[in-house]
mmCIF file of C-alpha atoms in Angstrom:
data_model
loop_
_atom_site.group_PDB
_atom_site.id
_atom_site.type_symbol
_atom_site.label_atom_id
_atom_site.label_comp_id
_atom_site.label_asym_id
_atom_site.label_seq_id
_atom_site.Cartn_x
_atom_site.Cartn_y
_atom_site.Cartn_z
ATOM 1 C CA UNK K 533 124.645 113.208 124.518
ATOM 2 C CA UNK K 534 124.028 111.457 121.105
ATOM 3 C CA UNK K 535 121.415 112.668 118.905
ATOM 4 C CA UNK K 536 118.468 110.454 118.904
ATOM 5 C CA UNK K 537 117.943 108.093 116.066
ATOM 6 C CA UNK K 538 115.770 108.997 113.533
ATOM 7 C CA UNK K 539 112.686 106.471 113.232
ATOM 8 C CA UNK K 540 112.183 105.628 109.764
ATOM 9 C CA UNK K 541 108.018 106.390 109.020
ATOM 10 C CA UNK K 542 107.189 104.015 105.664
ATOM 11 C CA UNK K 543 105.836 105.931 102.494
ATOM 12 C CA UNK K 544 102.304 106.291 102.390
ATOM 13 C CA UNK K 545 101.614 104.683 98.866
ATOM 14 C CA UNK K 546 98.334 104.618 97.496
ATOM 15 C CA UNK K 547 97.595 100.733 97.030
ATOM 16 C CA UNK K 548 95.688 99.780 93.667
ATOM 17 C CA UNK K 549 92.341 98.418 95.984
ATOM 18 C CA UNK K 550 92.536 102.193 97.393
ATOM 19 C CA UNK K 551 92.743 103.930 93.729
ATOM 20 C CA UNK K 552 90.092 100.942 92.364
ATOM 21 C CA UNK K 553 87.718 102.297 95.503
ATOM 22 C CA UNK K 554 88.116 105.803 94.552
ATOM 23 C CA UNK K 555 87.733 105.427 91.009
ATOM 24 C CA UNK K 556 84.388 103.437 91.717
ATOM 25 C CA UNK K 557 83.122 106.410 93.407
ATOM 26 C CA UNK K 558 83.536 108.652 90.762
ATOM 27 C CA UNK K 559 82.028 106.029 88.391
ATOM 28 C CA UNK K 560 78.999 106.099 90.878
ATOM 29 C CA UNK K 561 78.367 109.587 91.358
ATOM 30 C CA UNK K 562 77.904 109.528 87.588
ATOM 31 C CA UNK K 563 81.126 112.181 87.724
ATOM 32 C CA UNK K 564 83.214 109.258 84.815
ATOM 33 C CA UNK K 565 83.408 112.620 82.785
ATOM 34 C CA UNK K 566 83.862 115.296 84.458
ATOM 35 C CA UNK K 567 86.753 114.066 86.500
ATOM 36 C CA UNK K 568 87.855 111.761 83.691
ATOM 37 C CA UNK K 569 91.193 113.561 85.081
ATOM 38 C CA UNK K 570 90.881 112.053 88.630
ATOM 39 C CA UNK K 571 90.557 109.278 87.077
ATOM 40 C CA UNK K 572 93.980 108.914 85.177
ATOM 41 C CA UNK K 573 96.030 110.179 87.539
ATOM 42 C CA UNK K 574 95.210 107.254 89.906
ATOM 43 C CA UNK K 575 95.667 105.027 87.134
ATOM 44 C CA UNK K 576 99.267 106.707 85.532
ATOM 45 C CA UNK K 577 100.643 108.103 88.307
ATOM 46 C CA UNK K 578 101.742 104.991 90.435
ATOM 47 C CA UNK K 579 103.396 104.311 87.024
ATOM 48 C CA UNK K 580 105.470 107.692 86.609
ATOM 49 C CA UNK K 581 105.684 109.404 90.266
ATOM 50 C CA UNK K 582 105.025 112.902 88.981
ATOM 51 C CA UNK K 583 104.444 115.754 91.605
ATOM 52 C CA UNK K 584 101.116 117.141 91.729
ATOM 53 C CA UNK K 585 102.223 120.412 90.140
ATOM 54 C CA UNK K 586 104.038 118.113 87.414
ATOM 55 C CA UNK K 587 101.172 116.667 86.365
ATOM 56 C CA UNK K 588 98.827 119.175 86.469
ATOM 57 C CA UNK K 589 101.388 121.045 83.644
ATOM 58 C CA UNK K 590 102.130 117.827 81.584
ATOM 59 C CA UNK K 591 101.183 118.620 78.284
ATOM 60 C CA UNK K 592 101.308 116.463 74.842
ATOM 61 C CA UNK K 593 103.364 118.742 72.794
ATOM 62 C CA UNK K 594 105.842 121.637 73.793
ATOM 63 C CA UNK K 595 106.083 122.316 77.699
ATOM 64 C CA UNK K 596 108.183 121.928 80.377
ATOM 65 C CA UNK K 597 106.470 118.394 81.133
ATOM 66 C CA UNK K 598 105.861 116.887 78.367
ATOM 67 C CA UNK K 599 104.756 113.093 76.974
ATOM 68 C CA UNK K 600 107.085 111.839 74.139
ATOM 69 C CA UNK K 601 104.934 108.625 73.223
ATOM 70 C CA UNK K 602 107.063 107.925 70.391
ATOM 71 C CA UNK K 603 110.317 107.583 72.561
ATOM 72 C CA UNK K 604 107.599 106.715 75.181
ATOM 73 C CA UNK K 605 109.237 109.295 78.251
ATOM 74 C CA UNK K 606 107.889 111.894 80.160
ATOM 75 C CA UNK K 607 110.191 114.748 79.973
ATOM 76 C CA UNK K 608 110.397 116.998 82.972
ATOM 77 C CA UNK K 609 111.884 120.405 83.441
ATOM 78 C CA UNK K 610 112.077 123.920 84.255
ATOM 79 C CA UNK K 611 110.120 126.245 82.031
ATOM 80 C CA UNK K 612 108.836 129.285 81.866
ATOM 81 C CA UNK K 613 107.005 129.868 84.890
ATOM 82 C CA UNK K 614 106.920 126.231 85.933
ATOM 83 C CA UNK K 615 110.315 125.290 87.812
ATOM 84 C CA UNK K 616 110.862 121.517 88.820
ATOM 85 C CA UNK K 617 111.463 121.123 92.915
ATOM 86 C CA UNK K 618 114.730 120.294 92.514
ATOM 87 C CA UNK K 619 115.735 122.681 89.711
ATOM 88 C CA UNK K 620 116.943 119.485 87.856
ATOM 89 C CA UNK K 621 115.362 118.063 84.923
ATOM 90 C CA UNK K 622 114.520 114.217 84.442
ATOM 91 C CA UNK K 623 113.201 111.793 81.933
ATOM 92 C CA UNK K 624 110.726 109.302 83.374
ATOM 93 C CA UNK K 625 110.573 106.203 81.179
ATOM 94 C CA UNK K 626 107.005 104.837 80.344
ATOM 95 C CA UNK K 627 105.874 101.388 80.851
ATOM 96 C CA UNK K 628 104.229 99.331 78.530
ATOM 97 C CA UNK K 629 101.041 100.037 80.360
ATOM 98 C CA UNK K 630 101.347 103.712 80.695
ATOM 99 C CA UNK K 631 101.873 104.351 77.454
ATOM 100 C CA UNK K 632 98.620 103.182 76.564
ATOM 101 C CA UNK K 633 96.872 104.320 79.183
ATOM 102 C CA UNK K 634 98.387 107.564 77.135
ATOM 103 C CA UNK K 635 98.030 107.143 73.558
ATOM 104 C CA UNK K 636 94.115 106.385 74.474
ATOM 105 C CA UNK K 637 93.512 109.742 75.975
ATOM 106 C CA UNK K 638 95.700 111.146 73.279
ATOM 107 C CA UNK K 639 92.649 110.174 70.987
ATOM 108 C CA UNK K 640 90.343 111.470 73.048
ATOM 109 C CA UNK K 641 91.863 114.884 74.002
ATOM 110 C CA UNK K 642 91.380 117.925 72.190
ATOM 111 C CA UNK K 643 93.474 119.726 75.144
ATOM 112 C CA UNK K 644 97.242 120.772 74.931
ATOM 113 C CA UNK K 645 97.117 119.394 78.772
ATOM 114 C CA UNK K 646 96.852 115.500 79.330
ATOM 115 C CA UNK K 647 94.468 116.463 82.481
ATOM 116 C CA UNK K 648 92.193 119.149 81.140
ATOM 117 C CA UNK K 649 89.227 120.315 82.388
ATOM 118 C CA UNK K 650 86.769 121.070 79.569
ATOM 119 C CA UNK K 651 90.263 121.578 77.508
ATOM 120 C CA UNK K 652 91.773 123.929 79.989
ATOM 121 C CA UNK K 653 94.074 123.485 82.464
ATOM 122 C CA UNK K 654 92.887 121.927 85.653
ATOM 123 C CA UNK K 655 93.633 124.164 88.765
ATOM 124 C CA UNK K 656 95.757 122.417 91.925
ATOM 125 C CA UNK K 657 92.456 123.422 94.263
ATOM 126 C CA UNK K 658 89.905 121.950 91.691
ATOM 127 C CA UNK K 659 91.631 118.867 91.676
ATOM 128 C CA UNK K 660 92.421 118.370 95.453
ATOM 129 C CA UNK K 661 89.160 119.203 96.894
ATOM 130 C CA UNK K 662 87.559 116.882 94.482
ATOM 131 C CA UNK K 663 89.905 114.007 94.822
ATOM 132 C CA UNK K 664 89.392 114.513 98.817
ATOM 133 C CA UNK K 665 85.401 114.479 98.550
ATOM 134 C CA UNK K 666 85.835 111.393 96.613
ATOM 135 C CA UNK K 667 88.558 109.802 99.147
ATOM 136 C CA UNK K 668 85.823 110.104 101.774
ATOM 137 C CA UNK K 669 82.570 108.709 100.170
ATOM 138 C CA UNK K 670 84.931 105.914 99.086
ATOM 139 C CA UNK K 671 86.091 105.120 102.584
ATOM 140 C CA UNK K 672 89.354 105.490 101.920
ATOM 141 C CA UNK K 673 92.040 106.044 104.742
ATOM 142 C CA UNK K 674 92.563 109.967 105.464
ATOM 143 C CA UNK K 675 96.287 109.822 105.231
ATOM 144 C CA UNK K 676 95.493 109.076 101.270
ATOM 145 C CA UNK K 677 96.467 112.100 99.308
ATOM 146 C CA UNK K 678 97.465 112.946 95.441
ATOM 147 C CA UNK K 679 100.897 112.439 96.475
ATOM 148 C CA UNK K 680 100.418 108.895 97.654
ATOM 149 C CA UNK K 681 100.059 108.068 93.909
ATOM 150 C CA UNK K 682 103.534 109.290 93.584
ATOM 151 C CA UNK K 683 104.711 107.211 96.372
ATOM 152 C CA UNK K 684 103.275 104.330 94.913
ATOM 153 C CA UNK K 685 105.879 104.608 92.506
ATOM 154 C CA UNK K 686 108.668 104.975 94.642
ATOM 155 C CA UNK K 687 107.824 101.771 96.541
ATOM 156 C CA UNK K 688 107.044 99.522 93.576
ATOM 157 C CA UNK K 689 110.941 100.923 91.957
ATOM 158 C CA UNK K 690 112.184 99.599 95.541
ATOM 159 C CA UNK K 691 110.094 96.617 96.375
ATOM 160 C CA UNK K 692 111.550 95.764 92.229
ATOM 161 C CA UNK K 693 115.150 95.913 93.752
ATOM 162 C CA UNK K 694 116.342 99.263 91.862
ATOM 163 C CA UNK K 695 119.115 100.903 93.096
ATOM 164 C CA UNK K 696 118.693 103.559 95.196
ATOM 165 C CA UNK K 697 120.397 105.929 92.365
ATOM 166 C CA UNK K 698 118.365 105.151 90.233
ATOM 167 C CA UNK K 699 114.988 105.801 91.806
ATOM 168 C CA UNK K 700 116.572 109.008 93.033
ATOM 169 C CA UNK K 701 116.652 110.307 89.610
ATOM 170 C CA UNK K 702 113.295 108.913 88.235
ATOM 171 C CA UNK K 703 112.161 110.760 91.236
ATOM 172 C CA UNK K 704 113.896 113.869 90.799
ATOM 173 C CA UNK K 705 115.079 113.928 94.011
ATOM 174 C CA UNK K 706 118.004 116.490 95.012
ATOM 175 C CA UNK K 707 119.679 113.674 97.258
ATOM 176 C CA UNK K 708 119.454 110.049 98.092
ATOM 177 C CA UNK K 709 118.120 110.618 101.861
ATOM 178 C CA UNK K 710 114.829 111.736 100.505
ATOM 179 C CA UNK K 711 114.844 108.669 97.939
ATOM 180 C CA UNK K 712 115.495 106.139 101.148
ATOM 181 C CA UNK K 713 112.538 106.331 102.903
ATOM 182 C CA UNK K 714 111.573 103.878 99.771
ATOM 183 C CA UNK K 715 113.953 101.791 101.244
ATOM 184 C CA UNK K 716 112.284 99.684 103.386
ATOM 185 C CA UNK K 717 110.334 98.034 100.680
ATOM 186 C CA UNK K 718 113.199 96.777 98.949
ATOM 187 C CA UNK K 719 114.387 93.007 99.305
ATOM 188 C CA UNK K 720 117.699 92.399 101.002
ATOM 189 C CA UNK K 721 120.286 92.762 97.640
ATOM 190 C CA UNK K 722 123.263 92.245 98.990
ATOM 191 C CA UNK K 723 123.505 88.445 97.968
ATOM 192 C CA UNK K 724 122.990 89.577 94.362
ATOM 193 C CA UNK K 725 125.661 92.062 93.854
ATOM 194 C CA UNK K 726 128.417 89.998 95.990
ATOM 195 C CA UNK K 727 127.761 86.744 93.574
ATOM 196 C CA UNK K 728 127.819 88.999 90.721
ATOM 197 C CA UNK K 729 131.187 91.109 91.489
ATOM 198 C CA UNK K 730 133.053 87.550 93.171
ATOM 199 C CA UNK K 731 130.534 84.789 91.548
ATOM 200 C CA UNK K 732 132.141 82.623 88.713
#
């Protein structure tokens, strides 16, 4: 008896409409400071695919995760009492976008952490609760989570043709079967590499 195939299930990747929608309802429940760190997640994170826990201990100086705007990388690793998922460590370049997105809250921060709550570091059930009331009175889909910011990352890398090895490591994924369920949004590259390799 063969073993049934595995159905591939796409990523559920926050789209920007979904973060705009959330971000709106933060905006109107007056909240724009408070959860100023809600609010940069869903703009950074579907450019750097951090885990929750990654973010939350990102910090501007020394740390385990920290931002290097001057080589513009996120730096992420095993410190302390923070250890990675994978036990691996991983430098996450920054876009263009991202790292001003960055160096504007770097002016405005007083906080070692990039998401601070009144300077200190925010706490994982602070952060989910308030992201999921804000899901809701912004309509959003249920199946919308933190971690769909981080699969927006994945999916863009893929839909951009990147090799699956290379999203793997961005990632910081221990092997490439977790990476391929960001598969299916990649174009068909086999055209590409044949011409290149046999091409004139």
């Amino acid at each position: 008896v063969g073993v049934p195939k595995k159905t591939e299930t796409p990523t559920k990747a926050i789209t920007s409409d979904q973060a705009e929608k959330i971000i709106r309802a933060i905006e109107d429940s007056g909240g724009e400071d408070r959860y100023r760190y809600i609010i940069l997640i869903l703009r950074l994170n579907p450019m750097i695919g951090l885990r929750t826990g990654e973010l939350l201990e990102m910090r501007w100086e020394e740390g385990p995760v920290r931002v290097d705007l001057d080589s513009g990388v996120v730096h992420v690793a095993s410190g302390g009492d923070f250890k990675t998922k994978s036990g691996q460590s991983r430098r996450v370049p920054l876009s263009e976008e991202a790292a001003e997105l960055l160096k504007e809250e770097r002016e405005e921060s007083s906080s070692e952490y990039v998401f601070h709550r009144n300077g200190s570091k925010v706490k994982y059930t602070t952060l989910s609760s308030a992201f999921r009331e804000f899901r809701k009175d912004a309509g959003v889909a249920s199946w919308v989570t933190l971690h769909s910011t981080r699969h927006a990352f994945g999916t863009r890398l893929a839909s951009a043709g990147t090799p699956i090895h290379v999203i793997k490591k961005l990632m910081g994924h221990s092997t490439t079967s977790v990476t391929e369920q960001y598969m299916h949004a990649a174009p068909e590259q086999g055209h590409h590499y044949v011409d290149k390799a046999f091409g004139d």
